[in-house]
mmCIF file of C-alpha atoms in Angstrom:
data_model
loop_
_atom_site.group_PDB
_atom_site.id
_atom_site.type_symbol
_atom_site.label_atom_id
_atom_site.label_comp_id
_atom_site.label_asym_id
_atom_site.label_seq_id
_atom_site.Cartn_x
_atom_site.Cartn_y
_atom_site.Cartn_z
ATOM 1 C CA UNK A 1 -18.557 30.860 147.145
ATOM 2 C CA UNK A 2 -21.921 32.116 145.246
ATOM 3 C CA UNK A 3 -24.419 34.057 146.927
ATOM 4 C CA UNK A 4 -27.283 31.229 147.389
ATOM 5 C CA UNK A 5 -24.412 29.061 148.872
ATOM 6 C CA UNK A 6 -24.057 31.195 151.600
ATOM 7 C CA UNK A 7 -28.198 31.693 152.211
ATOM 8 C CA UNK A 8 -28.452 27.848 151.612
ATOM 9 C CA UNK A 9 -25.798 27.520 154.048
ATOM 10 C CA UNK A 10 -27.686 30.142 156.873
ATOM 11 C CA UNK A 11 -30.896 28.845 156.215
ATOM 12 C CA UNK A 12 -32.230 32.130 154.282
ATOM 13 C CA UNK A 13 -34.393 32.329 151.417
ATOM 14 C CA UNK A 14 -32.159 35.943 150.528
ATOM 15 C CA UNK A 15 -29.372 36.885 150.680
ATOM 16 C CA UNK A 16 -27.512 37.566 154.058
ATOM 17 C CA UNK A 17 -27.409 41.357 155.027
ATOM 18 C CA UNK A 18 -24.319 42.894 156.477
ATOM 19 C CA UNK A 19 -23.810 46.001 158.591
ATOM 20 C CA UNK A 20 -20.066 47.277 158.769
ATOM 21 C CA UNK A 21 -19.871 49.821 161.134
ATOM 22 C CA UNK A 22 -17.386 52.923 160.931
ATOM 23 C CA UNK A 23 -15.875 55.969 163.177
ATOM 24 C CA UNK A 24 -12.855 58.212 162.824
ATOM 25 C CA UNK A 25 -9.713 55.853 163.466
ATOM 26 C CA UNK A 26 -10.831 52.487 162.435
ATOM 27 C CA UNK A 27 -8.473 49.946 161.265
ATOM 28 C CA UNK A 28 -8.076 49.668 157.665
ATOM 29 C CA UNK A 29 -8.009 46.351 157.119
ATOM 30 C CA UNK A 30 -10.440 45.559 159.826
ATOM 31 C CA UNK A 31 -13.226 47.558 157.950
ATOM 32 C CA UNK A 32 -12.254 47.131 154.393
ATOM 33 C CA UNK A 33 -11.550 43.380 154.129
ATOM 34 C CA UNK A 34 -14.988 42.069 156.144
ATOM 35 C CA UNK A 35 -16.903 44.630 153.902
ATOM 36 C CA UNK A 36 -15.036 43.255 150.404
ATOM 37 C CA UNK A 37 -15.486 39.627 151.464
ATOM 38 C CA UNK A 38 -18.727 39.681 152.230
ATOM 39 C CA UNK A 39 -19.695 41.767 148.858
ATOM 40 C CA UNK A 40 -17.842 39.194 147.340
ATOM 41 C CA UNK A 41 -19.945 36.178 149.002
ATOM 42 C CA UNK A 42 -23.108 37.515 147.584
ATOM 43 C CA UNK A 43 -23.872 39.656 151.059
ATOM 44 C CA UNK A 44 -25.909 42.805 150.849
ATOM 45 C CA UNK A 45 -23.454 45.427 152.913
ATOM 46 C CA UNK A 46 -23.990 48.913 153.930
ATOM 47 C CA UNK A 47 -21.771 50.870 155.955
ATOM 48 C CA UNK A 48 -23.228 52.899 159.551
ATOM 49 C CA UNK A 49 -21.920 55.336 161.199
ATOM 50 C CA UNK A 50 -23.014 57.566 163.772
ATOM 51 C CA UNK A 51 -24.192 60.046 161.539
ATOM 52 C CA UNK A 52 -24.750 59.303 157.457
ATOM 53 C CA UNK A 53 -23.455 61.062 154.607
ATOM 54 C CA UNK A 54 -20.197 62.079 157.364
ATOM 55 C CA UNK A 55 -16.796 61.632 156.352
ATOM 56 C CA UNK A 56 -14.985 58.822 158.675
ATOM 57 C CA UNK A 57 -11.238 58.192 158.650
ATOM 58 C CA UNK A 58 -8.925 55.529 159.149
ATOM 59 C CA UNK A 59 -6.198 55.568 162.028
ATOM 60 C CA UNK A 60 -3.871 56.491 158.697
ATOM 61 C CA UNK A 61 -6.214 58.441 156.841
ATOM 62 C CA UNK A 62 -8.624 56.311 154.906
ATOM 63 C CA UNK A 63 -11.883 58.026 154.157
ATOM 64 C CA UNK A 64 -15.210 56.324 153.910
ATOM 65 C CA UNK A 65 -18.433 57.686 154.101
ATOM 66 C CA UNK A 66 -21.467 55.705 155.757
ATOM 67 C CA UNK A 67 -24.604 55.317 153.676
ATOM 68 C CA UNK A 68 -26.325 54.955 156.583
ATOM 69 C CA UNK A 69 -26.440 56.039 160.496
ATOM 70 C CA UNK A 70 -26.546 53.660 163.302
ATOM 71 C CA UNK A 71 -30.278 54.185 164.831
ATOM 72 C CA UNK A 72 -31.509 53.515 160.358
ATOM 73 C CA UNK A 73 -29.372 50.270 160.448
ATOM 74 C CA UNK A 74 -30.971 48.786 163.879
ATOM 75 C CA UNK A 75 -34.231 49.629 161.954
ATOM 76 C CA UNK A 76 -32.876 47.651 158.882
ATOM 77 C CA UNK A 77 -32.780 44.292 160.688
ATOM 78 C CA UNK A 78 -29.509 43.410 159.676
ATOM 79 C CA UNK A 79 -27.998 39.485 160.221
ATOM 80 C CA UNK A 80 -24.691 40.298 161.008
ATOM 81 C CA UNK A 81 -23.267 43.223 161.742
ATOM 82 C CA UNK A 82 -19.091 43.900 161.719
ATOM 83 C CA UNK A 83 -17.296 46.137 164.221
ATOM 84 C CA UNK A 84 -13.662 46.842 162.567
ATOM 85 C CA UNK A 85 -11.877 46.611 165.359
ATOM 86 C CA UNK A 86 -8.835 48.905 166.975
ATOM 87 C CA UNK A 87 -10.010 51.699 169.204
ATOM 88 C CA UNK A 88 -12.676 52.863 167.098
ATOM 89 C CA UNK A 89 -14.368 49.082 166.932
ATOM 90 C CA UNK A 90 -14.126 48.938 170.997
ATOM 91 C CA UNK A 91 -16.180 52.588 170.654
ATOM 92 C CA UNK A 92 -18.388 51.476 168.624
ATOM 93 C CA UNK A 93 -19.020 47.846 169.913
ATOM 94 C CA UNK A 94 -20.015 49.446 173.684
ATOM 95 C CA UNK A 95 -21.951 52.411 172.613
ATOM 96 C CA UNK A 96 -25.674 52.371 173.499
ATOM 97 C CA UNK A 97 -26.465 52.946 169.990
ATOM 98 C CA UNK A 98 -24.460 49.716 168.473
ATOM 99 C CA UNK A 99 -26.303 47.547 171.653
ATOM 100 C CA UNK A 100 -29.822 48.701 170.417
ATOM 101 C CA UNK A 101 -28.391 47.884 166.670
ATOM 102 C CA UNK A 102 -27.407 44.143 167.997
ATOM 103 C CA UNK A 103 -30.053 43.615 171.060
ATOM 104 C CA UNK A 104 -32.367 40.454 170.909
ATOM 105 C CA UNK A 105 -32.030 39.497 167.678
ATOM 106 C CA UNK A 106 -29.219 37.237 167.925
ATOM 107 C CA UNK A 107 -26.757 39.270 165.320
ATOM 108 C CA UNK A 108 -23.019 38.347 165.328
ATOM 109 C CA UNK A 109 -20.796 41.335 166.121
ATOM 110 C CA UNK A 110 -17.549 40.873 164.874
ATOM 111 C CA UNK A 111 -15.187 43.035 166.701
ATOM 112 C CA UNK A 112 -11.262 42.113 164.879
ATOM 113 C CA UNK A 113 -7.431 41.948 166.468
ATOM 114 C CA UNK A 114 -5.033 40.765 164.377
ATOM 115 C CA UNK A 115 -5.826 41.361 160.892
ATOM 116 C CA UNK A 116 -4.164 38.744 159.551
ATOM 117 C CA UNK A 117 -7.085 36.612 161.291
ATOM 118 C CA UNK A 118 -9.985 38.416 159.360
ATOM 119 C CA UNK A 119 -10.345 35.369 157.159
ATOM 120 C CA UNK A 120 -11.257 33.489 159.766
ATOM 121 C CA UNK A 121 -13.657 35.493 161.477
ATOM 122 C CA UNK A 122 -15.582 36.285 158.861
ATOM 123 C CA UNK A 123 -15.880 33.095 157.117
ATOM 124 C CA UNK A 124 -17.434 31.891 160.555
ATOM 125 C CA UNK A 125 -19.222 35.054 160.451
ATOM 126 C CA UNK A 126 -20.763 34.600 157.350
ATOM 127 C CA UNK A 127 -21.266 30.919 157.417
ATOM 128 C CA UNK A 128 -19.455 30.436 154.617
ATOM 129 C CA UNK A 129 -17.869 26.521 154.306
ATOM 130 C CA UNK A 130 -15.113 26.001 155.876
ATOM 131 C CA UNK A 131 -12.510 23.569 153.667
ATOM 132 C CA UNK A 132 -10.017 25.589 151.354
ATOM 133 C CA UNK A 133 -10.358 25.626 147.530
ATOM 134 C CA UNK A 134 -7.117 26.506 146.482
ATOM 135 C CA UNK A 135 -5.265 24.360 148.350
ATOM 136 C CA UNK A 136 -1.500 23.584 146.403
ATOM 137 C CA UNK A 137 -2.468 27.054 144.159
ATOM 138 C CA UNK A 138 1.336 29.047 144.300
ATOM 139 C CA UNK A 139 0.195 33.058 143.907
ATOM 140 C CA UNK A 140 2.700 35.836 143.700
ATOM 141 C CA UNK A 141 1.701 39.387 144.788
ATOM 142 C CA UNK A 142 3.935 41.928 144.068
ATOM 143 C CA UNK A 143 5.000 45.037 146.157
ATOM 144 C CA UNK A 144 6.335 48.289 145.604
ATOM 145 C CA UNK A 145 6.502 52.061 147.593
ATOM 146 C CA UNK A 146 2.870 53.826 146.984
ATOM 147 C CA UNK A 147 0.988 50.465 146.937
ATOM 148 C CA UNK A 148 -2.746 50.885 147.157
ATOM 149 C CA UNK A 149 -4.110 49.422 150.582
ATOM 150 C CA UNK A 150 -6.530 46.918 149.348
ATOM 151 C CA UNK A 151 -5.344 46.015 146.493
ATOM 152 C CA UNK A 152 -2.316 44.029 147.758
ATOM 153 C CA UNK A 153 -4.030 42.803 151.221
ATOM 154 C CA UNK A 154 -7.210 42.091 150.344
ATOM 155 C CA UNK A 155 -5.737 39.172 147.507
ATOM 156 C CA UNK A 156 -3.295 38.307 149.734
ATOM 157 C CA UNK A 157 -5.444 37.454 152.478
ATOM 158 C CA UNK A 158 -8.323 36.433 150.594
ATOM 159 C CA UNK A 159 -6.480 33.412 148.884
ATOM 160 C CA UNK A 160 -4.514 32.433 152.019
ATOM 161 C CA UNK A 161 -7.868 31.875 153.146
ATOM 162 C CA UNK A 162 -8.508 29.356 150.401
ATOM 163 C CA UNK A 163 -5.687 27.766 151.090
ATOM 164 C CA UNK A 164 -3.300 28.515 148.538
ATOM 165 C CA UNK A 165 0.382 29.421 148.974
ATOM 166 C CA UNK A 166 0.317 33.249 148.546
ATOM 167 C CA UNK A 167 4.202 35.191 148.265
ATOM 168 C CA UNK A 168 4.550 38.679 148.584
ATOM 169 C CA UNK A 169 7.664 39.714 145.608
ATOM 170 C CA UNK A 170 9.482 42.848 144.601
ATOM 171 C CA UNK A 171 12.153 44.064 143.618
ATOM 172 C CA UNK A 172 14.330 43.461 146.995
ATOM 173 C CA UNK A 173 13.906 40.374 149.772
ATOM 174 C CA UNK A 174 12.445 41.606 152.837
ATOM 175 C CA UNK A 175 11.924 45.034 151.746
ATOM 176 C CA UNK A 176 9.659 47.618 153.578
ATOM 177 C CA UNK A 177 7.051 49.012 151.395
ATOM 178 C CA UNK A 178 5.057 51.921 152.512
ATOM 179 C CA UNK A 179 1.157 52.289 150.717
ATOM 180 C CA UNK A 180 0.157 55.492 149.449
ATOM 181 C CA UNK A 181 -1.296 56.348 153.313
ATOM 182 C CA UNK A 182 1.937 54.548 155.059
ATOM 183 C CA UNK A 183 0.399 51.039 155.738
ATOM 184 C CA UNK A 184 3.530 48.965 155.556
ATOM 185 C CA UNK A 185 4.095 45.038 153.915
ATOM 186 C CA UNK A 186 7.552 43.353 153.990
ATOM 187 C CA UNK A 187 7.763 41.172 150.758
ATOM 188 C CA UNK A 188 9.109 37.348 151.298
ATOM 189 C CA UNK A 189 11.097 37.024 148.365
ATOM 190 C CA UNK A 190 12.573 39.246 145.567
ATOM 191 C CA UNK A 191 11.130 38.914 141.953
ATOM 192 C CA UNK A 192 14.563 37.337 141.062
ATOM 193 C CA UNK A 193 14.178 34.134 143.429
ATOM 194 C CA UNK A 194 10.753 33.393 141.691
ATOM 195 C CA UNK A 195 10.702 30.755 139.252
ATOM 196 C CA UNK A 196 8.041 31.759 136.747
ATOM 197 C CA UNK A 197 7.024 28.333 136.304
ATOM 198 C CA UNK A 198 6.559 27.561 139.793
ATOM 199 C CA UNK A 199 3.590 30.452 139.551
ATOM 200 C CA UNK A 200 0.026 29.504 139.734
ATOM 201 C CA UNK A 201 -1.526 33.514 139.635
ATOM 202 C CA UNK A 202 0.531 36.307 139.566
ATOM 203 C CA UNK A 203 -1.144 39.886 140.864
ATOM 204 C CA UNK A 204 0.002 43.214 140.442
ATOM 205 C CA UNK A 205 -1.427 45.950 143.024
ATOM 206 C CA UNK A 206 -2.135 49.402 141.853
ATOM 207 C CA UNK A 207 -1.657 53.175 143.522
ATOM 208 C CA UNK A 208 1.768 54.586 142.512
ATOM 209 C CA UNK A 209 3.498 51.184 143.028
ATOM 210 C CA UNK A 210 3.302 50.285 139.115
ATOM 211 C CA UNK A 211 5.793 53.075 138.626
ATOM 212 C CA UNK A 212 8.231 51.806 140.780
ATOM 213 C CA UNK A 213 7.884 48.481 139.177
ATOM 214 C CA UNK A 214 8.900 49.538 135.594
ATOM 215 C CA UNK A 215 11.911 50.178 137.062
ATOM 216 C CA UNK A 216 12.939 46.843 137.925
ATOM 217 C CA UNK A 217 13.716 44.834 134.867
ATOM 218 C CA UNK A 218 13.897 41.691 136.306
ATOM 219 C CA UNK A 219 10.145 42.367 138.006
ATOM 220 C CA UNK A 220 8.695 42.955 134.427
ATOM 221 C CA UNK A 221 10.598 39.832 132.813
ATOM 222 C CA UNK A 222 8.716 37.672 135.427
ATOM 223 C CA UNK A 223 5.375 38.785 134.580
ATOM 224 C CA UNK A 224 6.018 38.799 130.890
ATOM 225 C CA UNK A 225 7.631 34.729 130.866
ATOM 226 C CA UNK A 226 4.369 34.176 133.894
ATOM 227 C CA UNK A 227 2.371 35.201 131.081
ATOM 228 C CA UNK A 228 4.446 33.452 128.237
ATOM 229 C CA UNK A 229 3.783 30.215 130.395
ATOM 230 C CA UNK A 230 -0.180 30.276 130.383
ATOM 231 C CA UNK A 231 -0.416 31.392 133.567
ATOM 232 C CA UNK A 232 -2.879 33.729 135.213
ATOM 233 C CA UNK A 233 -1.436 37.633 135.460
ATOM 234 C CA UNK A 234 -3.878 39.754 136.685
ATOM 235 C CA UNK A 235 -3.909 43.996 137.537
ATOM 236 C CA UNK A 236 -5.509 46.203 138.943
ATOM 237 C CA UNK A 237 -6.132 49.905 138.704
ATOM 238 C CA UNK A 238 -2.364 51.354 137.823
ATOM 239 C CA UNK A 239 -1.321 48.090 137.284
ATOM 240 C CA UNK A 240 -1.794 48.473 133.664
ATOM 241 C CA UNK A 241 1.781 50.380 133.488
ATOM 242 C CA UNK A 242 3.088 47.050 134.099
ATOM 243 C CA UNK A 243 1.218 44.867 131.726
ATOM 244 C CA UNK A 244 2.452 48.255 128.835
ATOM 245 C CA UNK A 245 6.133 48.371 129.727
ATOM 246 C CA UNK A 246 6.194 43.921 130.084
ATOM 247 C CA UNK A 247 4.982 44.500 126.362
ATOM 248 C CA UNK A 248 2.213 42.418 126.867
ATOM 249 C CA UNK A 249 -0.949 45.256 126.281
ATOM 250 C CA UNK A 250 -0.812 45.312 122.406
ATOM 251 C CA UNK A 251 -3.799 43.439 121.158
ATOM 252 C CA UNK A 252 -5.922 42.080 124.464
ATOM 253 C CA UNK A 253 -8.681 43.402 126.044
ATOM 254 C CA UNK A 254 -7.977 45.354 129.393
ATOM 255 C CA UNK A 255 -9.524 47.275 131.518
ATOM 256 C CA UNK A 256 -7.763 49.715 134.179
ATOM 257 C CA UNK A 257 -7.990 52.855 136.527
ATOM 258 C CA UNK A 258 -9.587 55.743 133.702
ATOM 259 C CA UNK A 259 -6.812 58.290 134.311
ATOM 260 C CA UNK A 260 -4.093 55.614 132.454
ATOM 261 C CA UNK A 261 -6.582 54.599 129.774
ATOM 262 C CA UNK A 262 -4.518 56.519 127.400
ATOM 263 C CA UNK A 263 -1.514 54.638 128.145
ATOM 264 C CA UNK A 264 -3.323 51.536 127.369
ATOM 265 C CA UNK A 265 -4.549 52.449 124.304
ATOM 266 C CA UNK A 266 -1.155 53.747 123.583
ATOM 267 C CA UNK A 267 0.122 50.495 123.566
ATOM 268 C CA UNK A 268 -2.308 49.136 121.078
ATOM 269 C CA UNK A 269 -4.879 47.420 123.485
ATOM 270 C CA UNK A 270 -8.532 47.682 123.732
ATOM 271 C CA UNK A 271 -9.614 49.039 126.335
ATOM 272 C CA UNK A 272 -12.668 48.630 128.078
ATOM 273 C CA UNK A 273 -14.445 50.200 130.818
ATOM 274 C CA UNK A 274 -15.824 47.241 133.109
ATOM 275 C CA UNK A 275 -15.173 45.979 136.893
ATOM 276 C CA UNK A 276 -13.235 43.155 135.715
ATOM 277 C CA UNK A 277 -11.986 41.938 132.179
ATOM 278 C CA UNK A 278 -10.685 38.643 131.071
ATOM 279 C CA UNK A 279 -8.763 38.152 127.738
ATOM 280 C CA UNK A 280 -7.091 34.985 128.523
ATOM 281 C CA UNK A 281 -4.743 34.411 130.948
ATOM 282 C CA UNK A 282 -5.079 38.426 131.680
ATOM 283 C CA UNK A 283 -7.356 39.636 134.187
ATOM 284 C CA UNK A 284 -8.139 43.448 134.836
ATOM 285 C CA UNK A 285 -9.706 45.606 136.723
ATOM 286 C CA UNK A 286 -10.158 49.298 137.444
ATOM 287 C CA UNK A 287 -10.400 50.677 141.031
ATOM 288 C CA UNK A 288 -10.665 49.236 144.758
ATOM 289 C CA UNK A 289 -14.444 48.740 144.517
ATOM 290 C CA UNK A 290 -14.183 46.357 141.982
ATOM 291 C CA UNK A 291 -11.991 44.002 144.286
ATOM 292 C CA UNK A 292 -14.676 41.564 144.536
ATOM 293 C CA UNK A 293 -15.282 40.625 141.455
ATOM 294 C CA UNK A 294 -11.804 40.730 140.889
ATOM 295 C CA UNK A 295 -10.465 37.870 143.268
ATOM 296 C CA UNK A 296 -13.481 35.536 141.981
ATOM 297 C CA UNK A 297 -12.377 35.724 138.675
ATOM 298 C CA UNK A 298 -8.780 34.631 139.663
ATOM 299 C CA UNK A 299 -10.420 32.280 141.712
ATOM 300 C CA UNK A 300 -12.279 30.972 139.166
ATOM 301 C CA UNK A 301 -9.759 31.023 137.062
ATOM 302 C CA UNK A 302 -8.059 28.314 139.809
ATOM 303 C CA UNK A 303 -10.728 25.884 140.243
ATOM 304 C CA UNK A 304 -8.259 23.050 139.779
ATOM 305 C CA UNK A 305 -4.694 23.659 140.825
ATOM 306 C CA UNK A 306 -2.008 21.426 140.679
ATOM 307 C CA UNK A 307 -2.251 18.964 143.705
ATOM 308 C CA UNK A 308 0.462 18.456 146.143
ATOM 309 C CA UNK A 309 2.561 21.592 145.126
ATOM 310 C CA UNK A 310 2.002 22.877 148.921
ATOM 311 C CA UNK A 311 0.202 23.471 152.248
ATOM 312 C CA UNK A 312 -0.021 27.055 152.071
ATOM 313 C CA UNK A 313 3.374 27.808 154.130
ATOM 314 C CA UNK A 314 5.919 25.861 152.249
ATOM 315 C CA UNK A 315 6.678 28.346 148.961
ATOM 316 C CA UNK A 316 9.158 29.706 147.990
ATOM 317 C CA UNK A 317 11.095 26.909 150.462
ATOM 318 C CA UNK A 318 14.059 29.598 151.076
ATOM 319 C CA UNK A 319 11.442 32.370 152.050
ATOM 320 C CA UNK A 320 10.170 32.973 155.949
ATOM 321 C CA UNK A 321 7.033 34.352 155.517
ATOM 322 C CA UNK A 322 7.472 37.770 156.780
ATOM 323 C CA UNK A 323 4.183 39.263 154.551
ATOM 324 C CA UNK A 324 2.075 39.964 157.790
ATOM 325 C CA UNK A 325 -1.052 42.249 157.902
ATOM 326 C CA UNK A 326 -0.461 43.225 161.100
ATOM 327 C CA UNK A 327 1.762 46.529 162.282
ATOM 328 C CA UNK A 328 2.946 48.139 165.233
ATOM 329 C CA UNK A 329 4.453 50.712 163.413
ATOM 330 C CA UNK A 330 3.296 52.733 159.953
ATOM 331 C CA UNK A 331 5.822 53.246 157.037
ATOM 332 C CA UNK A 332 6.877 56.222 155.302
ATOM 333 C CA UNK A 333 8.194 57.713 152.149
ATOM 334 C CA UNK A 334 11.311 59.523 152.253
ATOM 335 C CA UNK A 335 13.155 61.276 148.911
ATOM 336 C CA UNK A 336 16.545 59.213 148.565
ATOM 337 C CA UNK A 337 19.428 60.906 145.941
ATOM 338 C CA UNK A 338 19.763 58.464 143.012
ATOM 339 C CA UNK A 339 23.727 59.213 143.779
ATOM 340 C CA UNK A 340 26.313 61.444 144.990
ATOM 341 C CA UNK A 341 26.021 64.746 143.085
ATOM 342 C CA UNK A 342 22.627 63.787 141.301
ATOM 343 C CA UNK A 343 19.839 66.176 140.979
ATOM 344 C CA UNK A 344 17.754 63.055 140.408
ATOM 345 C CA UNK A 345 15.985 61.240 143.568
ATOM 346 C CA UNK A 346 13.097 58.539 143.940
ATOM 347 C CA UNK A 347 10.992 57.631 146.815
ATOM 348 C CA UNK A 348 12.063 54.993 149.287
ATOM 349 C CA UNK A 349 10.322 53.574 152.391
ATOM 350 C CA UNK A 350 10.977 53.780 156.333
ATOM 351 C CA UNK A 351 9.766 52.837 159.682
ATOM 352 C CA UNK A 352 7.896 55.917 160.890
ATOM 353 C CA UNK A 353 9.300 57.729 163.597
ATOM 354 C CA UNK A 354 7.363 57.426 166.599
ATOM 355 C CA UNK A 355 6.273 60.554 168.791
#
């Protein structure tokens, strides 16, 4: 979806101007998904909080600094105001400052509940077309402990919105994995259940999860075989480590989070510092801020998915879809011993204890 398409749909001669509100205790996906998706759609997006320049943190500790305050946001007269759901969103939506921001201008205030409903809400609020453009595509997203929250959930939600069958796979089917800040995900399938011939795009999130992914030979085999089929393999942030361990980096143009630049160079890659780099069927990006262009590039590579392969819910047939974005209990990391009388240990994810 291009910016011009959205402005034409909305009857404007300019990009849509959106303001996303923030306050302490905001819901991670209910704030970041609309912000990133609106950027991908070509909107001009600002972040407004009670105090500009103050750091606000989500329920699980994801920090953000607004670039304007509520009074300045009201003076700018945005076309769309997004409240991020949860307790913080409810407070913001009913505050006098927010009421002033939205009064008498016909703007939409989007207060989200279930995170899995975010794609439909954002699409409706932004006036984006309703028809899926990736129906039939099968997209695999890999998971492991300490994944970066947005680098996993933004592609999952964004491509489900587009009609694709999006499956989360990991070394263990149904495994629970904690993000860096404790956002949980359960996998739909194990990597050994996935036939690489069934995959139309494979996405590897970053964070520190790629360190665990590199220890799984079946996962590396799946990545390598999927790539050998000519299928899109997309990696963001630290996921360059997986490309290195799968033997896919040598001679390729890649980007990654700068801290692992030396790793990809040592593996023989041509490192490029850019938001997104495509070299054949490899697509790479650097950081969460690059997700709009990262996913736009993946979508562009999948403009003509195989017809009649699925309805968005049927692949793989043996797996029930358990990768839901909503959660009532966060996850946390624990250290587990590698074996009896063994000094080695590794991080495992478990449900957090409730007070």
